[in-house]
C-alpha cells in the first residue's frame, strides 16, 4: 500500500517530462507492488493515439484520480497488484494488441510503450531494488 502524496509532491511530479514520469512510475510500482488504472462500467479506460489504442497507467492513486474529470468523471481508480499485472495484464494487453500510455499528464502527454517493454522495466527495477 502506498503512502498518500502531499499536494507539493503531486505538483512537482506532474511537472516531470514523459521520460522522468516513466522512471518514476517504474520505481513506484515496484516499491508499492501495484499499478493504477481507471475503470468505468465498460471496464478499463482507453486512450487513442494516431497509431495505437492504449491503456493509461499511473504510479499512484492520486494521479489516476486526477484524470477522473469531465467525460471520465464516473471513472474509478483501481489498483492492480504487480503479480496480477505480470501474470495476466501483460499477456492480455499483448493479445488484444494494446499499448500502454505511461503516466499521462493533464496534457495527455505520456510515453507509449508495449506491454512487454513495461514488464521488462518493472522486472529490471525489481531486481535492482531486491523486490521480486
XYZ file of N, CA and C in Angstrom:
396
model
N 0.854 -1.184 0.000
C 0.000 0.000 0.000
C 0.887 1.230 0.000
N 0.540 2.169 -0.819
C 1.382 3.350 -0.946
C 1.007 4.414 0.080
N 1.959 5.256 0.384
C 1.731 6.387 1.266
C 1.116 7.507 0.433
N 0.041 8.139 0.924
C -0.543 9.234 0.146
C 0.477 10.341 -0.109
N 0.379 10.935 -1.271
C 1.282 12.021 -1.640
C 0.691 13.345 -1.192
N 1.544 14.269 -0.777
C 1.014 15.574 -0.433
C 0.957 16.450 -1.691
N 0.165 17.534 -1.656
C -0.032 18.345 -2.866
C 1.259 18.867 -3.495
N 2.259 19.194 -2.684
C 3.505 19.703 -3.277
C 4.250 18.596 -4.032
N 4.199 17.364 -3.508
C 4.806 16.234 -4.225
C 4.080 16.007 -5.549
N 2.756 16.041 -5.518
C 1.954 15.820 -6.723
C 2.303 16.867 -7.776
N 2.347 18.114 -7.365
C 2.661 19.201 -8.307
C 4.056 19.029 -8.896
N 5.020 18.689 -8.064
C 6.395 18.504 -8.536
C 6.473 17.356 -9.547
N 5.861 16.233 -9.218
C 5.925 15.052 -10.081
C 5.188 15.301 -11.397
N 4.060 16.020 -11.350
C 3.332 16.314 -12.579
C 4.149 17.203 -13.519
N 5.132 17.889 -12.986
C 5.998 18.738 -13.805
C 7.103 17.973 -14.520
N 7.273 16.695 -14.189
C 8.303 15.879 -14.838
C 7.988 15.719 -16.321
N 9.039 15.558 -17.133
C 8.792 15.227 -18.541
C 8.405 13.750 -18.646
N 7.986 13.328 -19.835
C 7.438 11.971 -20.019
C 8.441 10.888 -19.611
N 9.711 11.080 -19.955
C 10.745 10.080 -19.633
C 10.924 9.954 -18.121
N 10.955 11.098 -17.446
C 11.145 11.093 -15.993
C 9.909 10.497 -15.296
N 8.708 10.772 -15.831
C 7.490 10.171 -15.266
C 7.515 8.650 -15.445
N 8.070 8.169 -16.558
C 8.187 6.722 -16.792
C 9.082 6.097 -15.722
N 10.238 6.708 -15.493
C 11.156 6.182 -14.473
C 10.509 6.203 -13.091
N 9.795 7.298 -12.800
C 9.108 7.416 -11.510
C 8.061 6.303 -11.375
N 7.272 6.088 -12.431
C 6.238 5.054 -12.396
C 6.857 3.688 -12.113
N 7.915 3.350 -12.817
C 8.536 2.034 -12.641
C 8.988 1.852 -11.191
N 9.641 2.852 -10.621
C 10.110 2.749 -9.230
C 8.943 2.633 -8.249
N 7.923 3.478 -8.435
C 6.771 3.468 -7.529
C 6.001 2.155 -7.607
N 5.769 1.678 -8.813
C 5.001 0.443 -8.988
C 5.727 -0.722 -8.320
N 7.028 -0.795 -8.492
C 7.790 -1.891 -7.875
C 7.807 -1.739 -6.354
N 8.013 -0.530 -5.843
C 8.090 -0.390 -4.382
C 6.723 -0.553 -3.722
N 5.634 -0.117 -4.390
C 4.289 -0.248 -3.811
C 3.604 -1.557 -4.198
N 4.195 -2.268 -5.206
C 3.662 -3.539 -5.688
C 2.254 -3.403 -6.272
N 1.960 -2.212 -6.845
C 0.679 -2.013 -7.507
C 0.800 -0.928 -8.572
N -0.070 -1.053 -9.584
C -0.141 -0.090 -10.671
C -1.609 0.327 -10.775
N -1.850 1.561 -11.185
C -3.211 2.105 -11.163
C -3.764 2.318 -12.566
N -5.043 1.956 -12.736
C -5.775 2.219 -13.976
C -7.070 2.935 -13.607
N -7.793 3.400 -14.604
C -9.138 3.920 -14.404
C -10.123 2.955 -15.036
N -11.234 2.720 -14.357
C -12.266 1.844 -14.893
C -13.606 2.564 -14.887
N -14.475 2.137 -15.801
C -15.865 2.585 -15.800
C -16.741 1.346 -15.961
N -18.030 1.531 -16.247
C -18.921 0.367 -16.326
C -18.556 -0.583 -17.462
N -17.756 -0.114 -18.413
C -17.352 -0.960 -19.543
C -15.998 -1.635 -19.323
N -15.342 -1.309 -18.237
C -14.014 -1.883 -17.977
C -12.953 -0.802 -17.930
N -11.792 -1.156 -18.396
C -10.623 -0.277 -18.336
C -10.750 0.877 -19.337
N -10.434 2.072 -18.892
C -10.461 3.260 -19.750
C -9.327 3.178 -20.772
N -9.595 3.647 -21.984
C -8.611 3.607 -23.071
C -8.349 5.011 -23.604
N -7.152 5.196 -24.117
C -6.791 6.399 -24.873
C -6.387 5.956 -26.270
N -6.507 6.849 -27.219
C -6.111 6.525 -28.589
C -5.058 7.511 -29.058
N -3.991 6.987 -29.657
C -3.009 7.826 -30.327
C -3.251 7.649 -31.822
N -2.450 8.288 -32.639
C -2.587 8.119 -34.084
C -2.388 6.666 -34.493
N -1.506 5.962 -33.782
C -1.128 4.611 -34.185
C -1.656 3.498 -33.296
N -1.970 3.803 -32.059
C -2.238 2.744 -31.086
C -3.486 3.029 -30.253
N -4.142 1.949 -29.813
C -5.121 2.025 -28.730
C -4.336 1.699 -27.469
N -4.518 2.506 -26.446
C -3.659 2.405 -25.264
C -4.470 2.358 -23.970
N -3.911 1.681 -22.998
C -4.418 1.694 -21.635
C -3.509 2.638 -20.847
N -4.079 3.717 -20.287
C -3.244 4.586 -19.456
C -3.021 3.972 -18.074
N -1.809 4.102 -17.560
C -1.480 3.604 -16.215
C -0.787 4.706 -15.432
N -0.988 4.658 -14.115
C -0.401 5.653 -13.230
C 0.291 4.960 -12.069
N 1.262 5.663 -11.444
C 2.012 5.060 -10.337
C 1.305 5.161 -8.991
N 0.360 6.102 -8.865
C -0.275 6.356 -7.580
C -1.755 6.650 -7.795
N -2.545 6.376 -6.778
C -3.986 6.616 -6.836
C -4.291 8.086 -7.147
N -3.548 8.997 -6.536
C -3.829 10.431 -6.708
C -3.759 10.850 -8.173
N -2.782 10.333 -8.900
C -2.628 10.727 -10.310
C -3.736 10.119 -11.167
N -4.120 8.888 -10.879
C -5.222 8.261 -11.626
C -6.516 9.039 -11.364
N -6.765 9.354 -10.101
C -7.998 10.068 -9.757
C -8.045 11.460 -10.365
N -6.892 12.081 -10.551
C -6.886 13.433 -11.123
C -7.361 13.425 -12.577
N -7.375 12.251 -13.202
C -7.872 12.113 -14.580
C -9.372 11.887 -14.630
N -9.977 11.537 -13.499
C -11.405 11.201 -13.466
C -12.249 12.477 -13.418
N -12.180 13.264 -14.497
C -12.943 14.500 -14.604
C -13.580 14.559 -15.986
N -14.458 15.518 -16.182
C -15.082 15.692 -17.491
C -15.785 14.424 -17.936
N -15.468 13.967 -19.159
C -16.135 12.769 -19.689
C -15.771 11.512 -18.891
N -14.745 11.595 -18.070
C -14.318 10.437 -17.278
C -14.677 10.557 -15.802
N -15.578 11.504 -15.474
C -15.845 11.752 -14.055
C -16.493 10.569 -13.343
N -17.091 9.639 -14.091
C -17.689 8.456 -13.466
C -16.680 7.325 -13.275
N -15.450 7.543 -13.700
C -14.427 6.504 -13.597
C -13.879 6.399 -12.182
N -13.434 5.202 -11.861
C -12.836 4.925 -10.551
C -11.389 4.477 -10.742
N -10.530 4.957 -9.851
C -9.140 4.490 -9.855
C -9.128 3.087 -9.252
N -8.408 2.191 -9.909
C -8.345 0.808 -9.438
C -6.893 0.349 -9.438
N -6.489 -0.231 -8.321
C -5.126 -0.756 -8.212
C -5.096 -2.188 -8.735
N -4.030 -2.506 -9.438
C -3.784 -3.876 -9.882
C -2.467 -4.294 -9.243
N -2.485 -5.431 -8.583
C -1.251 -5.880 -7.933
C -0.196 -6.161 -9.004
N 1.032 -5.977 -8.631
C 2.131 -6.207 -9.565
C 2.137 -7.658 -10.040
N 1.843 -8.592 -9.142
C 1.792 -10.007 -9.545
C 0.729 -10.248 -10.604
N -0.460 -9.658 -10.404
C -1.535 -9.830 -11.373
C -1.154 -9.148 -12.700
N -0.484 -8.008 -12.614
C -0.045 -7.313 -13.835
C 0.864 -8.240 -14.657
N 1.873 -8.799 -13.981
C 2.807 -9.694 -14.682
C 2.100 -10.944 -15.220
N 1.220 -11.538 -14.428
C 0.646 -12.829 -14.813
C -0.502 -12.715 -15.806
N -1.261 -11.607 -15.756
C -2.437 -11.531 -16.622
C -2.442 -10.338 -17.569
N -2.133 -9.177 -17.052
C -2.316 -7.965 -17.854
C -1.344 -7.872 -19.024
N -0.083 -8.144 -18.784
C 0.905 -8.027 -19.866
C 0.465 -8.877 -21.061
N 0.135 -10.120 -20.803
C -0.246 -11.015 -21.899
C -1.595 -10.636 -22.495
N -2.530 -10.247 -21.646
C -3.843 -9.843 -22.130
C -3.776 -8.625 -23.041
N -2.972 -7.644 -22.650
C -2.809 -6.446 -23.480
C -2.142 -6.797 -24.805
N -1.120 -7.670 -24.745
C -0.449 -8.097 -25.979
C -1.427 -8.823 -26.897
N -2.221 -9.728 -26.330
C -3.186 -10.481 -27.131
C -4.208 -9.565 -27.791
N -4.578 -8.486 -27.089
C -5.553 -7.536 -27.632
C -4.892 -6.450 -28.487
N -3.570 -6.574 -28.664
C -2.788 -5.604 -29.450
C -2.953 -4.181 -28.932
N -2.901 -4.060 -27.609
C -2.996 -2.755 -26.962
C -1.632 -2.328 -26.464
N -1.392 -1.029 -26.520
C -0.179 -0.455 -25.954
C -0.547 0.152 -24.591
N 0.455 0.674 -23.922
C 0.264 1.314 -22.618
C 0.765 2.746 -22.737
N -0.033 3.686 -22.248
C 0.476 5.055 -22.162
C 0.851 5.258 -20.699
N 2.125 5.584 -20.505
C 2.719 5.654 -19.172
C 2.435 6.995 -18.524
N 1.694 6.956 -17.420
C 1.538 8.120 -16.553
C 1.254 9.390 -17.358
N 0.146 9.405 -18.136
C -0.153 10.626 -18.891
C -0.432 11.788 -17.950
N 0.007 12.970 -18.359
C -0.275 14.158 -17.556
C -1.560 14.801 -18.073
N -1.891 15.967 -17.560
C -3.161 16.600 -17.930
C -3.200 17.023 -19.401
N -2.043 17.138 -20.043
C -1.997 17.467 -21.477
C -2.077 16.208 -22.336
N -2.387 15.080 -21.700
C -2.452 13.776 -22.369
C -1.107 13.366 -22.953
N -0.042 13.857 -22.340
C 1.303 13.542 -22.789
C 1.853 12.417 -21.930
N 2.281 11.357 -22.578
C 2.892 10.244 -21.865
C 3.557 9.329 -22.874
N 4.586 8.632 -22.455
C 5.260 7.699 -23.361
C 4.341 6.526 -23.665
N 4.346 6.106 -24.910
C 3.591 4.922 -25.306
C 4.583 3.775 -25.430
N 4.328 2.699 -24.685
C 5.210 1.534 -24.711
C 4.355 0.283 -24.910
N 5.002 -0.788 -25.316
C 4.305 -2.055 -25.465
C 4.340 -2.803 -24.138
N 3.352 -3.658 -23.901
C 3.271 -4.350 -22.607
C 4.547 -5.079 -22.211
N 5.209 -5.729 -23.181
C 6.430 -6.460 -22.826
C 7.557 -5.512 -22.422
N 7.570 -4.291 -22.961
C 8.592 -3.308 -22.570
C 8.407 -2.896 -21.119
N 7.145 -2.587 -20.739
C 6.890 -2.194 -19.357
C 7.191 -3.362 -18.422
N 6.777 -4.557 -18.797
C 7.036 -5.743 -17.989
C 8.535 -5.901 -17.735
N 9.324 -5.742 -18.790
C 10.773 -5.850 -18.684
C 11.319 -4.801 -17.714
N 10.892 -3.537 -17.876
C 11.381 -2.466 -16.996
C 11.015 -2.727 -15.536
N 9.805 -3.192 -15.299
C 9.378 -3.481 -13.923
C 10.215 -4.603 -13.325
N 10.490 -5.628 -14.111
C 11.303 -6.743 -13.605
C 12.753 -6.316 -13.362
N 13.286 -5.459 -14.239
C 14.652 -4.950 -14.035
C 14.724 -4.135 -12.746
N 13.732 -3.284 -12.526
C 13.693 -2.461 -11.313
C 13.568 -3.337 -10.080
N 12.761 -4.380 -10.163
C 12.596 -5.284 -9.018
C 13.919 -5.961 -8.665
N 14.674 -6.354 -9.703
C 15.994 -6.960 -9.456
C 16.929 -5.978 -8.777
N 16.922 -4.715 -9.287
C 17.796 -3.681 -8.729
C 17.485 -3.415 -7.265
N 16.192 -3.356 -6.953
C 15.804 -2.977 -5.599
C 15.618 -4.174 -4.671
N 15.795 -5.384 -5.226
C 15.693 -6.572 -4.387
C 14.267 -7.017 -4.122
N 13.262 -6.402 -4.822
C 11.858 -6.835 -4.698
C 11.573 -7.807 -5.822
N 11.164 -8.986 -5.502
C 10.857 -9.938 -6.593
C 9.396 -10.255 -6.605
